[in-house]
Coordinates of C-alpha atoms and ligand atoms in Angstrom, one line a residue:
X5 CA 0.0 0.0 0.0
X6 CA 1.0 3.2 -0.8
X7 CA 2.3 5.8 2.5
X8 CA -0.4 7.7 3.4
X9 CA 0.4 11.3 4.9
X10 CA -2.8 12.1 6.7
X11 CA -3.5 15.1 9.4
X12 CA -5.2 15.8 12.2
X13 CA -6.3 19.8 12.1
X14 CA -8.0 20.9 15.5
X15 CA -8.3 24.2 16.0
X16 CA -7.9 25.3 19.4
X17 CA -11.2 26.2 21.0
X18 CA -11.0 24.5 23.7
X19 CA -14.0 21.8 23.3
X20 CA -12.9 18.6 22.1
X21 CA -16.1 17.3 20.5
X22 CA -16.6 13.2 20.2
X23 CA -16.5 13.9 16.3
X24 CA -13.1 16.4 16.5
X25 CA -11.3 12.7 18.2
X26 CA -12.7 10.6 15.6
X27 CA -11.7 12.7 12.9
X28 CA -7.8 12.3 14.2
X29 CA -9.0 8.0 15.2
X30 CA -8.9 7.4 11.1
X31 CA -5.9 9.4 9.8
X32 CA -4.3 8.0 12.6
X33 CA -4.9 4.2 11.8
X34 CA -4.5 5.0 7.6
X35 CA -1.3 6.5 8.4
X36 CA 0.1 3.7 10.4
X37 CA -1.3 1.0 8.5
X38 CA 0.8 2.3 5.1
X39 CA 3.7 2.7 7.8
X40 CA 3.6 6.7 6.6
X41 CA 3.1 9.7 8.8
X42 CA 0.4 11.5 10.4
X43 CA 0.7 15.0 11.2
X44 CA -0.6 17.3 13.7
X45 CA -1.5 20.7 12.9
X46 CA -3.0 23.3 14.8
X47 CA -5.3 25.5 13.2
X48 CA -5.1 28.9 15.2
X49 CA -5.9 31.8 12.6
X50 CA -9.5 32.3 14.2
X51 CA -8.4 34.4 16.7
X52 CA -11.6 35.0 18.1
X53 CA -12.3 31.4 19.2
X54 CA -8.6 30.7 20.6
X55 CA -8.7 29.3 23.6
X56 CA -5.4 29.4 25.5
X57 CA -4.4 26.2 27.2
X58 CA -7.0 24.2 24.2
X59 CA -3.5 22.8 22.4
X60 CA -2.4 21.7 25.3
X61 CA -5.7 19.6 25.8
X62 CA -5.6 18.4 22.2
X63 CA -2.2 17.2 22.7
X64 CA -3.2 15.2 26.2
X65 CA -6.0 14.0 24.8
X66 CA -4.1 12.7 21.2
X67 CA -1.6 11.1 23.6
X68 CA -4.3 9.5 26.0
X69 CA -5.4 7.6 23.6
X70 CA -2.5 6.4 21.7
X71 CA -2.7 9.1 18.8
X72 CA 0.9 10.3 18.6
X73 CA 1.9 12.2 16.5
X74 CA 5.0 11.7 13.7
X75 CA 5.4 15.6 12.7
X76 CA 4.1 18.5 14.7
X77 CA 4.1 20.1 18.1
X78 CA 6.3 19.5 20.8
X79 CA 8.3 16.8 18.1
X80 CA 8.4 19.0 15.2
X81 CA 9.7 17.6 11.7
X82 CA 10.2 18.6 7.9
X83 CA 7.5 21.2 7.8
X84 CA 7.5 22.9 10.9
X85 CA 6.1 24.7 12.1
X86 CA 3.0 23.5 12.7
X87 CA 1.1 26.4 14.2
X88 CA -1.0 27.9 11.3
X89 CA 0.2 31.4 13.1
X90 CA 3.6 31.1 12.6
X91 CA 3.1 30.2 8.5
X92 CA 1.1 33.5 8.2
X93 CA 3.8 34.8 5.5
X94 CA 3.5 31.9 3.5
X95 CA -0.3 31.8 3.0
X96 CA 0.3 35.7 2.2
X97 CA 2.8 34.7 -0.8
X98 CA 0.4 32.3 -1.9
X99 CA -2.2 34.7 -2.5
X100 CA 0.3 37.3 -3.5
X101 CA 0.7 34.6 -6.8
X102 CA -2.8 34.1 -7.2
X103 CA -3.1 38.2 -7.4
X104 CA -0.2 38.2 -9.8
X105 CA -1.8 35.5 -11.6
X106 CA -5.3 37.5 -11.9
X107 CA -7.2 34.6 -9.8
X108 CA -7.1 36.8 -6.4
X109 CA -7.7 40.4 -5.9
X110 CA -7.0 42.6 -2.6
X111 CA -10.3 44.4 -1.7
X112 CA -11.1 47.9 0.1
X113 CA -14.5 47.5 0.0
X114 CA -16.1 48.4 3.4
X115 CA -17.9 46.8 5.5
X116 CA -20.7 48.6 5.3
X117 CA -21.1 48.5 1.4
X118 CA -20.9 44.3 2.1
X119 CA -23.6 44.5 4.2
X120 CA -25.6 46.5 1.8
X121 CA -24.8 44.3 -0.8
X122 CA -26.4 41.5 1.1
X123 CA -29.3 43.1 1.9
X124 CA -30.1 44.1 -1.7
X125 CA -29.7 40.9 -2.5
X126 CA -31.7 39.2 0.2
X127 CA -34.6 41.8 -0.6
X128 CA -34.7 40.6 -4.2
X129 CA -34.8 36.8 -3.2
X130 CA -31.4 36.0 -4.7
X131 CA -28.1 34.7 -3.5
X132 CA -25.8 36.5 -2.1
X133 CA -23.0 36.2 -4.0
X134 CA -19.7 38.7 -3.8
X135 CA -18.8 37.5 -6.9
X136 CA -21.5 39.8 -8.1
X137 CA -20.4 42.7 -6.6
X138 CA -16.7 42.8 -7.6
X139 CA -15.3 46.0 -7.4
X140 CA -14.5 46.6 -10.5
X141 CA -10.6 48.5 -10.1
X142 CA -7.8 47.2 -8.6
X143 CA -6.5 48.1 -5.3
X144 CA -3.0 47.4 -3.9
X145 CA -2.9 44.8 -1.3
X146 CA -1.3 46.4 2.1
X147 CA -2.4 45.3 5.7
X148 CA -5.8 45.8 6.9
X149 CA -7.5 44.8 3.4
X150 CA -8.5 40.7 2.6
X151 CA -7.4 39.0 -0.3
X152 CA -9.9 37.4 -2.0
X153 CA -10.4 34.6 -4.4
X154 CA -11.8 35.3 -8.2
X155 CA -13.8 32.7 -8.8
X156 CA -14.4 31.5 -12.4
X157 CA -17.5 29.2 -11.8
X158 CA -18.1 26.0 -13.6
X159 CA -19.2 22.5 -12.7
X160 CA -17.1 20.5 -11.0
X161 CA -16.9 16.5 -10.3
X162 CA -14.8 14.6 -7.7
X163 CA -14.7 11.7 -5.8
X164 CA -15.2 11.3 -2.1
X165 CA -13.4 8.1 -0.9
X166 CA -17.1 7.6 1.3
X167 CA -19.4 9.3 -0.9
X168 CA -18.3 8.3 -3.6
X169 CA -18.6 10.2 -6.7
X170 CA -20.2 13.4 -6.6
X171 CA -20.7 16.8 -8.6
X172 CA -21.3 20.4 -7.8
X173 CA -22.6 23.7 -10.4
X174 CA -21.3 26.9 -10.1
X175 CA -24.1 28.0 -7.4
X176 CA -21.8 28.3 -4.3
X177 CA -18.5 29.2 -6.2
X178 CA -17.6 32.6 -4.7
X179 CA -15.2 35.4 -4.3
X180 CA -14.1 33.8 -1.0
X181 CA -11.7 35.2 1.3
X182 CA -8.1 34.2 1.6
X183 CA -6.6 36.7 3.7
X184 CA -8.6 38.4 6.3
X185 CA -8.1 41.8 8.1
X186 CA -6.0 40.7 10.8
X187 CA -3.6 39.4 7.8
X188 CA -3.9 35.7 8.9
X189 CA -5.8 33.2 6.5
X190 CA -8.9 31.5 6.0
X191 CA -9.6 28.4 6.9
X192 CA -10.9 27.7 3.2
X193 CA -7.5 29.1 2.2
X194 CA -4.6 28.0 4.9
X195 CA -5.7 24.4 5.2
X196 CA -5.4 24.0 0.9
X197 CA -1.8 25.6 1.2
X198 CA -0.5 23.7 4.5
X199 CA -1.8 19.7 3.1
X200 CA 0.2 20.5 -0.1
X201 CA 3.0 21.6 1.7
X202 CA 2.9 19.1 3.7
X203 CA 2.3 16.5 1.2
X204 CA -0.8 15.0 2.8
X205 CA -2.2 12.1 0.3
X206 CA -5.8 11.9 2.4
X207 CA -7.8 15.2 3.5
X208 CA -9.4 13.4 6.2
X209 CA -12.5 15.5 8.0
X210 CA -16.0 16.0 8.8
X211 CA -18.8 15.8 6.3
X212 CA -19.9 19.8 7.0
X213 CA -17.0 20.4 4.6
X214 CA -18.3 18.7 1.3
X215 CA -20.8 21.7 0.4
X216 CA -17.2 23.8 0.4
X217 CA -15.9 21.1 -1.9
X218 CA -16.0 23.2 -5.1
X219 CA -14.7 26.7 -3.8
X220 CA -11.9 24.1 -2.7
X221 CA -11.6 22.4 -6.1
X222 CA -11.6 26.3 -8.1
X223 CA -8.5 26.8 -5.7
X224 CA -6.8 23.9 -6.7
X225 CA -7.2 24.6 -9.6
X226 CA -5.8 28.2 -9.3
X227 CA -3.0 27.2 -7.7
X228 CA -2.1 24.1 -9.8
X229 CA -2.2 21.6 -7.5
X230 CA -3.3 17.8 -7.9
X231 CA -6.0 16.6 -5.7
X232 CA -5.3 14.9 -2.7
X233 CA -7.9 11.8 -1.8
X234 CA -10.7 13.2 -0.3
X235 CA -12.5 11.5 3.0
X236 CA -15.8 12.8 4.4
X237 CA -16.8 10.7 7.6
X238 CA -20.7 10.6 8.5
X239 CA -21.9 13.0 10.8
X240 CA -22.7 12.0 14.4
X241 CA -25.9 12.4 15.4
X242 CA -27.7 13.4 18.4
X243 CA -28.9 9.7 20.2
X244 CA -32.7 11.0 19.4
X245 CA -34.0 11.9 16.1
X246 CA -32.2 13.5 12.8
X247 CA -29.9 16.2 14.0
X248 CA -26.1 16.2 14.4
X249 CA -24.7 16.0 18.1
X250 CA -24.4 19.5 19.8
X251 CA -23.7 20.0 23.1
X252 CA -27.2 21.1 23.5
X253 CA -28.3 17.6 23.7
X254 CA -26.0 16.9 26.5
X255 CA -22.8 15.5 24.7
X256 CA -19.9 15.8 26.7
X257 CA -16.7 16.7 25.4
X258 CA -13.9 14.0 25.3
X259 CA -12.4 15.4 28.5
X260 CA -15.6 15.3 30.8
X261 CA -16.0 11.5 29.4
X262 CA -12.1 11.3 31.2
X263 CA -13.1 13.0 34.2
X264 CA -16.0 10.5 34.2
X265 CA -13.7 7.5 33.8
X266 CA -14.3 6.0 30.1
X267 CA -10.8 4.3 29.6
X268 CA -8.9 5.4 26.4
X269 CA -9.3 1.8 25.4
X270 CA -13.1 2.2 25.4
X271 CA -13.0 5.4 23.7
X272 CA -10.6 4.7 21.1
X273 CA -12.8 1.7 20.1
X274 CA -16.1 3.6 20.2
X275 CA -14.9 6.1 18.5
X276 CA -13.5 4.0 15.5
X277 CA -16.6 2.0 15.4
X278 CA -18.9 5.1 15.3
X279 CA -19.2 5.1 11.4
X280 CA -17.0 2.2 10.5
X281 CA -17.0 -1.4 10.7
X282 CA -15.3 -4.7 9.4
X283 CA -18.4 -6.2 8.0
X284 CA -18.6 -8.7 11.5
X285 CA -20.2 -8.6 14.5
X286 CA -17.2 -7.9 16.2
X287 CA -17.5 -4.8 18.8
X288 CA -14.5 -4.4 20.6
X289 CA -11.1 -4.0 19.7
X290 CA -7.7 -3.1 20.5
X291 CA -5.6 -0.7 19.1
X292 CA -3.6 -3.9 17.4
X293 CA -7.0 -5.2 16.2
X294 CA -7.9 -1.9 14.7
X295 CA -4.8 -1.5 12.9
X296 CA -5.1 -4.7 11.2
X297 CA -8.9 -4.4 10.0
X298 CA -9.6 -0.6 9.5
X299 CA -10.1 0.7 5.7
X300 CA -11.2 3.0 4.3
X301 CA -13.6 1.7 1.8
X302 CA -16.1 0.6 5.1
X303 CA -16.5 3.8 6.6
X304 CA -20.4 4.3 6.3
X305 CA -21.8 7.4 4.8
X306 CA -24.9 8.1 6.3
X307 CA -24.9 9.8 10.2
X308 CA -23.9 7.6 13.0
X309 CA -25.7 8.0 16.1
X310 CA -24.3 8.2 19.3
X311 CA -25.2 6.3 22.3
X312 CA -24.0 7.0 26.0
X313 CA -24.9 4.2 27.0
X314 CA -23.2 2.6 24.3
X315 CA -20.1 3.9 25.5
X316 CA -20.4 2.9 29.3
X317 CA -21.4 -0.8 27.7
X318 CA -18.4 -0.9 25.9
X319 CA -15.8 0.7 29.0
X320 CA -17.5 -1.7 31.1
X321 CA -16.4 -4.9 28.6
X322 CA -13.0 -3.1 28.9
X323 CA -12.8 -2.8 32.4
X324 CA -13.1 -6.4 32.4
X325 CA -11.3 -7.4 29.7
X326 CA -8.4 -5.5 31.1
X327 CA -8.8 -7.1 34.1
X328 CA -9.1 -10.6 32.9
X329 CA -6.6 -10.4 30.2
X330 CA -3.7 -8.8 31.4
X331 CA -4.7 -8.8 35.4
X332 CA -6.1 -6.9 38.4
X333 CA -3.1 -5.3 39.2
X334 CA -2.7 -3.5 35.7
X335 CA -6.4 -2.8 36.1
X336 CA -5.8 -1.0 39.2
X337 CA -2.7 1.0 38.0
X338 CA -5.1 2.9 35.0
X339 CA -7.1 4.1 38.2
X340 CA -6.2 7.4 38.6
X341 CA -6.7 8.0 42.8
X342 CA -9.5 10.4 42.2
X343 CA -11.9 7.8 41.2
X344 CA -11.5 6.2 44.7
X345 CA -13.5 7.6 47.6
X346 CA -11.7 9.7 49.6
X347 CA -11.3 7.5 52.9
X348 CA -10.1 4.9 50.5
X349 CA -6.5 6.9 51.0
X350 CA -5.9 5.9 54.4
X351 CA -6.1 1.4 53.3
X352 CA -3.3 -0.4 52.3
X353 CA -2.9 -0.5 48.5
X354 CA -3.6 -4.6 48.6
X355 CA -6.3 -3.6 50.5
X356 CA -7.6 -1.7 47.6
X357 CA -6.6 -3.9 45.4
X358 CA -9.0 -7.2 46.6
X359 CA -12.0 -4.4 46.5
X360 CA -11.0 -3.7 42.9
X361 CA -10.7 -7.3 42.2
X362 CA -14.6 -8.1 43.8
X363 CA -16.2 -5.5 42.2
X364 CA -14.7 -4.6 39.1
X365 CA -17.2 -6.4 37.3
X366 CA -20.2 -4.0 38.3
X367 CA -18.1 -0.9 37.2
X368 CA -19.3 1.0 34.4
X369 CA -17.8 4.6 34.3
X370 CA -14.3 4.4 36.7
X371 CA -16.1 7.1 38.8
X372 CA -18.8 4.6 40.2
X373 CA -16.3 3.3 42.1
X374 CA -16.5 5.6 44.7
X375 CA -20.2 4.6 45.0
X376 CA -19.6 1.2 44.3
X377 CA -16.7 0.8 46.7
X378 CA -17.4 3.3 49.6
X379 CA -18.6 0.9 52.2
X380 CA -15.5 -1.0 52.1
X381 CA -13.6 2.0 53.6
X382 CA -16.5 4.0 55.6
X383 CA -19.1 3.1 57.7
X384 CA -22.3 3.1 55.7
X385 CA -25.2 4.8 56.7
X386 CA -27.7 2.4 58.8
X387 CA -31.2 3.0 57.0
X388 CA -33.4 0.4 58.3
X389 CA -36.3 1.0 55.9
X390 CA -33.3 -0.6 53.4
X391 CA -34.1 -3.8 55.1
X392 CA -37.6 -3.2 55.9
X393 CA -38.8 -2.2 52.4
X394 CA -37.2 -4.3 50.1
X395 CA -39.2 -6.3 47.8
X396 CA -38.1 -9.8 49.3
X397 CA -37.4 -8.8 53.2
X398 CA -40.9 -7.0 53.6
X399 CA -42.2 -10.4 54.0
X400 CA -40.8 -11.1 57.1
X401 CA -41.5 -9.3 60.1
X402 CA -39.3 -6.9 62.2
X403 CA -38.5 -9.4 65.1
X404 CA -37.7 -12.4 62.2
X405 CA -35.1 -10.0 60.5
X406 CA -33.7 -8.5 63.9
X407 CA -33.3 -12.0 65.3
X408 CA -32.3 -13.5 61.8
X409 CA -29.6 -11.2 61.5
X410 CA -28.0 -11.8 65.2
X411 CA -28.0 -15.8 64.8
X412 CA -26.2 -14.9 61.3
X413 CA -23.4 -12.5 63.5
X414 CA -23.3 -14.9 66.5
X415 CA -22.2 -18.2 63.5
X416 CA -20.1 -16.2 61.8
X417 CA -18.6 -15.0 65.4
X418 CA -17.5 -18.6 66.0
X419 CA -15.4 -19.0 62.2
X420 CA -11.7 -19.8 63.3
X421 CA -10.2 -19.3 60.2
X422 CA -12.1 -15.9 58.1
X423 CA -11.8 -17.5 54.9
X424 CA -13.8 -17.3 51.7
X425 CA -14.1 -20.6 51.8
X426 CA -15.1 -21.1 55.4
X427 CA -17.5 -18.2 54.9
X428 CA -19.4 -20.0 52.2
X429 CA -19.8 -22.9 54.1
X430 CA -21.2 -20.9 56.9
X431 CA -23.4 -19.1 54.7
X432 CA -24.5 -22.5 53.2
X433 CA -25.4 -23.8 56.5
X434 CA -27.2 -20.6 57.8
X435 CA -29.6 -21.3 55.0
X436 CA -30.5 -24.9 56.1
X437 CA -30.7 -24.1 59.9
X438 CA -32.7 -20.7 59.3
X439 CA -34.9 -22.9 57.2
X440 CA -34.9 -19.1 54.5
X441 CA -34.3 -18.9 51.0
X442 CA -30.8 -17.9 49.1
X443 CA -32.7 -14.9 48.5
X444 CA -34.0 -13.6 51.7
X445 CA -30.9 -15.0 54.1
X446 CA -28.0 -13.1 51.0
X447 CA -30.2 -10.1 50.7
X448 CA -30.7 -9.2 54.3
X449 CA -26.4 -9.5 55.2
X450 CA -25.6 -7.8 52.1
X451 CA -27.6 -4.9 52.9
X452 CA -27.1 -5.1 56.8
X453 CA -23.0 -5.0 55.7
X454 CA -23.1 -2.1 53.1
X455 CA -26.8 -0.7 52.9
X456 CA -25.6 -0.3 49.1
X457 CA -27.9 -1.3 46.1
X458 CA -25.7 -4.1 45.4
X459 CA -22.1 -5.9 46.5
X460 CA -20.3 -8.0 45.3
X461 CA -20.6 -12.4 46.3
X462 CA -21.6 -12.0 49.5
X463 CA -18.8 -14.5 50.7
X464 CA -16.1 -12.3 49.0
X465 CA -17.8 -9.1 50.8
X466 CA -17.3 -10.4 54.2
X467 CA -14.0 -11.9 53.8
X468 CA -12.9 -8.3 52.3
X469 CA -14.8 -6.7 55.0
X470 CA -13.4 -8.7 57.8
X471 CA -14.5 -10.3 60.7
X472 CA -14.7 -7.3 63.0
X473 CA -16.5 -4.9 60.6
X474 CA -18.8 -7.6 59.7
X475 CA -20.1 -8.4 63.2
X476 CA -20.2 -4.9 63.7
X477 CA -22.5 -4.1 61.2
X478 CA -24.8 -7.1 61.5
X479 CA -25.1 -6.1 65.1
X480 CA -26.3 -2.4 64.4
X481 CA -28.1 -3.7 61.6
X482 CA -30.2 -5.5 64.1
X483 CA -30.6 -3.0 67.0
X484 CA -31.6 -0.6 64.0
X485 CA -34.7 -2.7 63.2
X486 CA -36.0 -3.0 66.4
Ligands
LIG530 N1 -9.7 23.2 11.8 C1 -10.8 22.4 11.3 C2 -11.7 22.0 12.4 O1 -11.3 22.0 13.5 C3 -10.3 21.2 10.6 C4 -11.0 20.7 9.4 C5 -10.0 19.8 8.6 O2 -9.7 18.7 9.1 O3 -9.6 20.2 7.6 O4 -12.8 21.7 12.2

């Protein structure tokens, strides 16, 4: 296969959207599959919508999830630099030929006259196009004036590696801008100049550029420059109805799903499979895995939903097949400390570790744990209508739960050895000599020992809980009923 070059473009506003990661997921995995080189590049001329400190988060988030980088910030390479700021004086050269050329033309008309344009044309139901409104002499380009493009429209075909083959009439070919104002480019303009200068083989993006697609070709064109492959990926949609994600129906960025505790693993692999697939019924993958099977040619090209609950499916299958795979102590090391409840701090790391290794099978989202895991390091709060209420346990009365619950703590008083083993033995024998079900006997010592929607096998709980903290609770359990 041939070496892809293939870029990631963010621009730094600070949001990192779930479609802005998978648009760097699939350059990423082209690039490495062809062994060639993907590049980061920031895209920094809107000046208005810079966030400071948003590269930085780009760059965290690229590297969280195993998206480095060949040529760009921080590493550098061939075609630094990579900051679309610091390459202002060669977009302006650029235009400078096109002027020279007669395809580009520096324009002093005010603003006000553009806006008056507009409305003229708005009030006589027509386009507004500023190609019909070209001044008609020639200024000389100096700072404070754009440059802009002179289109010559005409229809135009291409091919879309996803869309396949598609065509466009003159309708949206305009006099777009090149240079702004502030004397930094376009968009439209900068990212044209920067993939041929950088030699990228794939223009890799969202689908909300195709209706650009033939101001882009007419500059191609200008310029002389061959086409690069062009890649629109599907739009994500919202997880109800037709519309594309915003962040007015909730989405999170990629950094609040980190604070949350999706594993890069899990986000990688939704990520890549939002929009592509492999033609199985295979949902998760590895990096490796994804490497081997991505192309192209399968990445659908209608909208791809997303799903939350998707996600927290699918870091949930990770959680365990990290745990199962390679072990609960490399689980436990990708637990950052902030996902533990706080008391948590002041147990022994094994300690920790045997929770992790009971209950990581419940965990969804990392920060559950704290939830899931709090009554292992604190004393849960007694709530006796727990044990009262609950669909099985209402059953019985209060004196049958209080006095179940103290034969269960004096048994368990008497084990020698606090095994898991021993335990379940116990627990077996509680249920012949109480003469109560699985169900009723389990339910009322799990909740008497964590008052928690759910733990862990109960025989696992109390050997993690120990015998102390066990008797403990069962014993205020009790008094609490009564
Ligand atoms: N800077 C553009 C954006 O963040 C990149 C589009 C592209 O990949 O060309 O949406």
């Amino acid at each position: 296969m041939e070496k892809a070059v293939t870029r990631f473009a963010p621009s730094p506003t600070g949001y990192i959207h779930i479609g802005n990661v998978r648009s760097a997921i699939y350059p990423y995995l082209l690039a490495k599959q062809t062994d060639g080189t993907f590049i980061l590049r920031i895209e920094d001329t809107d000046q208005a919508r810079y966030v400071e400190g948003a590269t930085d988060l780009i760059k965290e988030t690229l590297l969280w999830l195993g998206l480095n980088w060949d040529e760009g910030p921080d590493i550098g390479g061939p075609h630094a630099p990579y900051f679309q700021t610091e390459r202002k004086e060669l977009y302006l050269n650029w235009a400078k030929k096109l002027i020279a050329a007669g395809r580009a033309y520096a324009d002093a008309t005010p603003s006000e006259k553009i806006d008056e344009y507009r409305k003229e044309d708005t009030a006589k139901k027509i386009p507004y196009l500023y190609r019909n409104h070209r001044p008609t002499e020639t200024t000389e380009w100096h700072e404070g004036i754009p440059i802009r493009f002179k289109a010559e429209p005409k229809n135009y075909t291409w091919v879309d590696e996803v869309m396949g083959e598609l065509s466009a009439g003159p309708e949206v070919q305009d006099d777009i801008i090149l240079i702004k104002k502030d004397g930094l480019p376009t968009y439209n303009f900068a990212h044209i100049i920067d993939d041929m200068e950088m030699g990228v083989t794939h223009v890799i993006r969202g689908q909300e550029y195709l209706s650009s697609m033939p101001n882009y070709l007419a500059l191609y064109d200008a310029l002389g420059l061959p086409r690069p492959k062009f890649v629109s990926l599907p739009h994500i949609l919202a997880p109800q109805g037709n519309k594309k994600l915003s962040k007015r129906d909730g989405a999170k960025s990629v950094t609040d799903y980190r604070e949350d505790g999706i594993l890069p693993e899990a986000m990688l692999n939704y990520l890549a499979c939002l929009g592509w697939n492999d033609g199985t019924e295979q949902e998760i993958y590895t990096m490796a895995e994804l490497l081997e099977r991505f192309s192209l040619s399968r990445i659908q090209n209608s909208g791809a939903r997303f799903d939350e609950t998707k996600l927290l499916w699918m870091n949930g299958m990770w959680i365990r097949k990290i745990h199962d795979e390679e072990g609960n102590d490399v689980l436990y090391s990708k637990i950052n400390e902030k996902f533990w409840p706080d008391s948590a701090k002041d147990y022994p790391e094994e300690y920790r570790k045997k929770v992790l290794n009971i209950i990581y099978d419940r965990l969804k989202a990392l920060k559950d744990l704290k939830s899931f895991s709090a009554y292992f390091f604190e004393e849960p709060t007694v709530d006796a209508n727990l044990i009262k209420n609950n669909k099985i346990l209402k059953k019985l009365s209060e004196d049958e739960l209080s006095s179940l619950l103290n034969t269960v703590s004096l048994r368990l008083s008497e084990i020698q050895d606090w095994t898991e083993e021993n335990l379940q033995d116990v627990l077996n024998e509680l249920l012949e000599t109480t003469g109560k079900k699985p169900a009723e006997l389990f339910s009322l010592i799990r909740i008497a020992v964590s008052f928690a929607p759910f733990s862990p096998a109960l025989n696992l709980t109390l050997e993690a809980l120990g015998r102390e903290r066990t008797i403990a609770r069962l014993n205020l359990a009790a008094r609490s009923i009564d």
